[in-house]
mmCIF file with all atom_site columns, C-alpha atoms in Angstrom:
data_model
loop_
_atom_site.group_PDB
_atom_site.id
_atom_site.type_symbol
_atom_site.label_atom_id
_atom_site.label_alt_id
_atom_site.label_comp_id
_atom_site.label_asym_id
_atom_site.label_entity_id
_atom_site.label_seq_id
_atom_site.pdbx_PDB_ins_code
_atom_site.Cartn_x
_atom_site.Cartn_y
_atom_site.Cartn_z
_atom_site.occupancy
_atom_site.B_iso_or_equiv
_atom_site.pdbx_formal_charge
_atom_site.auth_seq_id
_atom_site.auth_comp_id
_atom_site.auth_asym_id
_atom_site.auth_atom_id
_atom_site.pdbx_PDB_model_num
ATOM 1  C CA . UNK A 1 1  ? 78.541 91.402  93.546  1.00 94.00 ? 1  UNK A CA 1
ATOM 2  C CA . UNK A 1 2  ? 79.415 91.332  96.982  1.00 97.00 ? 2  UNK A CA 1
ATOM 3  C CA . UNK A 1 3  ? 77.345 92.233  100.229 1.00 97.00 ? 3  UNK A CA 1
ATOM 4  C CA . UNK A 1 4  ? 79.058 93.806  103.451 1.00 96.00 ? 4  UNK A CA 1
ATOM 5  C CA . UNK A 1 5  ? 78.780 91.766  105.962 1.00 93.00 ? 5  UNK A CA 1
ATOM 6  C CA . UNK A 1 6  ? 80.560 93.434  109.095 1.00 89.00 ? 6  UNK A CA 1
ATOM 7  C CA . UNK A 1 7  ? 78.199 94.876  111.596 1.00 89.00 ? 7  UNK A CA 1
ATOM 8  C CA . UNK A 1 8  ? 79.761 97.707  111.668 1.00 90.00 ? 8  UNK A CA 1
ATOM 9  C CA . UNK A 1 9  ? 80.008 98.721  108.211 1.00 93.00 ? 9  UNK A CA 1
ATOM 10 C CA . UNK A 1 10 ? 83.245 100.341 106.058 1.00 94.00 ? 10 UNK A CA 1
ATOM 11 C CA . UNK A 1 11 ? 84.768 102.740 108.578 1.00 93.00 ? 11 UNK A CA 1
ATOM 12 C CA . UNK A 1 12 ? 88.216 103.441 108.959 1.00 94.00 ? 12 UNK A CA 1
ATOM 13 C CA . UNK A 1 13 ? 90.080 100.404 109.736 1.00 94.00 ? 13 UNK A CA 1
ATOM 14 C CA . UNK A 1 14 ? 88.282 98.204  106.955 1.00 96.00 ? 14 UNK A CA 1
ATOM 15 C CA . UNK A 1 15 ? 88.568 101.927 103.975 1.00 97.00 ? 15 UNK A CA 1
ATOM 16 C CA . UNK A 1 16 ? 91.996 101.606 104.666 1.00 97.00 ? 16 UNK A CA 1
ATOM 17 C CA . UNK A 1 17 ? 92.344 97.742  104.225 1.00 96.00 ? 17 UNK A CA 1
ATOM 18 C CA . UNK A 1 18 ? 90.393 98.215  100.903 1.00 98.00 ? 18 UNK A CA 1
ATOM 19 C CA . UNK A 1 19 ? 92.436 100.552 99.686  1.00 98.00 ? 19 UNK A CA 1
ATOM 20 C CA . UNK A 1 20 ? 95.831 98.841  100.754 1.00 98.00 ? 20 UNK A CA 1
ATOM 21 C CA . UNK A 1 21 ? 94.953 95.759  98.741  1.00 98.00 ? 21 UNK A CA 1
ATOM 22 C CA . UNK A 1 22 ? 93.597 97.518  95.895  1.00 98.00 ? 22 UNK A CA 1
ATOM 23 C CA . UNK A 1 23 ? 96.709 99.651  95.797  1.00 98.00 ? 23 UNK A CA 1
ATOM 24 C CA . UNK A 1 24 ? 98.758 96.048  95.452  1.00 98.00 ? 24 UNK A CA 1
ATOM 25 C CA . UNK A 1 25 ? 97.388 95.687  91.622  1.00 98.00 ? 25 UNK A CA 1
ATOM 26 C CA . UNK A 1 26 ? 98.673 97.387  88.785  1.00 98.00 ? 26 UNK A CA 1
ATOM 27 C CA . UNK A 1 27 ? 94.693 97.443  87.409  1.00 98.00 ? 27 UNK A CA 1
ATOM 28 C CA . UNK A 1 28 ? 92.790 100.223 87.692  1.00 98.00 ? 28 UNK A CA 1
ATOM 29 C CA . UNK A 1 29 ? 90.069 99.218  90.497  1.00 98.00 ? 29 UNK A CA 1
ATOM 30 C CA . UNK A 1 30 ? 86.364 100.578 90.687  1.00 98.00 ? 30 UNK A CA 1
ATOM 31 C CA . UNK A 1 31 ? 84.037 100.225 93.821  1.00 98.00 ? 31 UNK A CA 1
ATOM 32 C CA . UNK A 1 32 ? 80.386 100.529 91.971  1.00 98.00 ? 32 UNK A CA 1
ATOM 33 C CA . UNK A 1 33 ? 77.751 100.995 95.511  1.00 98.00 ? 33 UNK A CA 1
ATOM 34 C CA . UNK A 1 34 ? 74.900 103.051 96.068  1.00 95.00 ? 34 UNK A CA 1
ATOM 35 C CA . UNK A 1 35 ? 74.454 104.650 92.761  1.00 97.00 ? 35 UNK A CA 1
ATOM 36 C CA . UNK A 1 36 ? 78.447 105.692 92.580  1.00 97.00 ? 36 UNK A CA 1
ATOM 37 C CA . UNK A 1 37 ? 81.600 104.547 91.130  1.00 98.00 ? 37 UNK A CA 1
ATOM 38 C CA . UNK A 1 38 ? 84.847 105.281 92.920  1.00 98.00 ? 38 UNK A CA 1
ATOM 39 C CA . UNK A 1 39 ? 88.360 104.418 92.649  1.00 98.00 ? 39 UNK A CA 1
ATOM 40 C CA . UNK A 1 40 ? 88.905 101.768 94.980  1.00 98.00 ? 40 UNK A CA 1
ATOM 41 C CA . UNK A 1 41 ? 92.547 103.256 95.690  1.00 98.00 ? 41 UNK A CA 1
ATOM 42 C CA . UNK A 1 42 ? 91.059 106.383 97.248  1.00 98.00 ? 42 UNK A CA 1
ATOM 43 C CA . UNK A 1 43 ? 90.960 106.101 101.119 1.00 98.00 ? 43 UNK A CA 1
ATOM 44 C CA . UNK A 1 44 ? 88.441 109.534 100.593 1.00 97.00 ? 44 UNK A CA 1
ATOM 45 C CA . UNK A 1 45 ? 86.603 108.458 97.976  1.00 97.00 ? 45 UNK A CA 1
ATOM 46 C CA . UNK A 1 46 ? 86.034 104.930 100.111 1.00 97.00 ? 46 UNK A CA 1
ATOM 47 C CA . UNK A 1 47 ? 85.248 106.175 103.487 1.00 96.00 ? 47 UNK A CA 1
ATOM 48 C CA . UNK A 1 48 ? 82.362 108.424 101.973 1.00 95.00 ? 48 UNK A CA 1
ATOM 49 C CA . UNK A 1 49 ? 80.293 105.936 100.204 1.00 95.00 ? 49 UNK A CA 1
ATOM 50 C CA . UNK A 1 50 ? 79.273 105.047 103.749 1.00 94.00 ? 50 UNK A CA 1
ATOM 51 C CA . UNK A 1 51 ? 79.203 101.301 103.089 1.00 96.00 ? 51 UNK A CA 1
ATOM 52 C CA . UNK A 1 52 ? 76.676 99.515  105.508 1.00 96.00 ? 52 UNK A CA 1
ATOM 53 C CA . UNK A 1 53 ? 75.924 96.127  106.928 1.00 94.00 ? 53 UNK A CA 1
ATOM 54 C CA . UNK A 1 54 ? 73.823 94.733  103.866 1.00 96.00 ? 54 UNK A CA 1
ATOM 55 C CA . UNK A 1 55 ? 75.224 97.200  101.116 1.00 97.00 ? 55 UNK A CA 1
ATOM 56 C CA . UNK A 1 56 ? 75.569 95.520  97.740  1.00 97.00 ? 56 UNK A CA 1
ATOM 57 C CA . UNK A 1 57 ? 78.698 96.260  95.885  1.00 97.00 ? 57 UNK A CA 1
ATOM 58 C CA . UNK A 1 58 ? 80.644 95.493  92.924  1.00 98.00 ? 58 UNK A CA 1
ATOM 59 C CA . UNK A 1 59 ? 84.167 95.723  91.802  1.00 98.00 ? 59 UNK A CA 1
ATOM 60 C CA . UNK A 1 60 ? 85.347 96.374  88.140  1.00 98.00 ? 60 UNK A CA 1
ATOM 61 C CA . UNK A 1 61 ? 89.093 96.506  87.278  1.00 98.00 ? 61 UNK A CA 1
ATOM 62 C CA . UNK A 1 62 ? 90.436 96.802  84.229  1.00 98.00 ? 62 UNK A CA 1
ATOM 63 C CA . UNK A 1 63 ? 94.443 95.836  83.507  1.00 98.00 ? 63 UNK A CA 1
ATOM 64 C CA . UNK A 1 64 ? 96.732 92.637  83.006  1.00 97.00 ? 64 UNK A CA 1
ATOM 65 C CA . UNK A 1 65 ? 95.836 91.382  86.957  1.00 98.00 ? 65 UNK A CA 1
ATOM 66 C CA . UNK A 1 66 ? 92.185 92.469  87.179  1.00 98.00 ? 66 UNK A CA 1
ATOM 67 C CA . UNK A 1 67 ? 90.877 89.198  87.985  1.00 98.00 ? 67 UNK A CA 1
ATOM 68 C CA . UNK A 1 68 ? 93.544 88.864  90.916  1.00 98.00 ? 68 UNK A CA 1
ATOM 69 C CA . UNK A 1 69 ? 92.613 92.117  92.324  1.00 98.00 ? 69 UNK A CA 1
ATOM 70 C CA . UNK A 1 70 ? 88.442 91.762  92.398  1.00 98.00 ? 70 UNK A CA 1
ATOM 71 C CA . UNK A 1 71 ? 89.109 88.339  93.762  1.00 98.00 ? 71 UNK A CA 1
ATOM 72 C CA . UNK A 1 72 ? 91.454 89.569  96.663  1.00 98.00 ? 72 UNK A CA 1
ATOM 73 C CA . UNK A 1 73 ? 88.771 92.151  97.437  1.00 98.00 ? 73 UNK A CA 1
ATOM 74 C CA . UNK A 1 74 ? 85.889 90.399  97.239  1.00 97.00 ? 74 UNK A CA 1
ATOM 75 C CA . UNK A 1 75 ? 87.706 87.836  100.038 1.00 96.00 ? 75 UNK A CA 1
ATOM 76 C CA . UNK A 1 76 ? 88.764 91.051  101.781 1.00 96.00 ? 76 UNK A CA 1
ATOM 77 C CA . UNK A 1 77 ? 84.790 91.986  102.229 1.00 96.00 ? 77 UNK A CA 1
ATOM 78 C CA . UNK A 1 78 ? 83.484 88.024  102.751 1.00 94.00 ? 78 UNK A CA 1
ATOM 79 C CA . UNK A 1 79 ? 85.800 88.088  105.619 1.00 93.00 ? 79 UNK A CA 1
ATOM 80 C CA . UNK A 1 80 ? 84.405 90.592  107.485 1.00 91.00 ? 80 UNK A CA 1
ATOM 81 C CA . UNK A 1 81 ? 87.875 92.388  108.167 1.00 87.00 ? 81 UNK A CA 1
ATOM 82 C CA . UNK A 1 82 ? 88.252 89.919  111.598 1.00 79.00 ? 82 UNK A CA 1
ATOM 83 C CA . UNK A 1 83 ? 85.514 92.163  113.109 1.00 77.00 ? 83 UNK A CA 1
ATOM 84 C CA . UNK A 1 84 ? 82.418 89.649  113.815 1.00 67.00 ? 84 UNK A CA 1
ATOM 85 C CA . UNK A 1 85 ? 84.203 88.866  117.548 1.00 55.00 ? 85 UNK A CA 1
ATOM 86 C CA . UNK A 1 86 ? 84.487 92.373  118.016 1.00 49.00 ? 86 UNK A CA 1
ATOM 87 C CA . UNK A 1 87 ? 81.194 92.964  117.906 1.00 46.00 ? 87 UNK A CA 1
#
């Protein structure tokens, strides 16, 4: 499980950076937030979970690099996309 961190939330610029890395894997990647499970490869599917500051959220992947790809996202979201100075 993994917490959003960024003050402003999953918008566009931090969708598309989830999808680009989950798109990098061969495993099939699932966002589980809010009550839903999405593919984390849809930019769509992404953008309208309307991930928060404080949202909880958990990846599942399933295929031969599955660990690699939950790991790479779950640094992707700890980092806060580069957006705390922004802010």
């Amino acid at each position: 499980m993994v917490v959003v961190q960024n003050k402003a939330g999953i918008h566009r610029r931090p969708a598309s950076a989830i999808v680009q890395t989950a798109s990098k894997y061969v495993s099939e990647i699932k966002i589980c937030a809010k009550g839903k499970t999405i593919d984390a490869k849809s930019y769509l599917f992404v953008v309208s979970l309307g991930l928060v500051k404080g949202t909880e959220l958990k990846f599942i992947a399933k295929g031969g690099d599955a660990y690699e790809a939950v790991k790479a996202l779950t640094d992707l979201i700890n980092s806060r996309f580069g957006e705390e100075d922004m802010y």
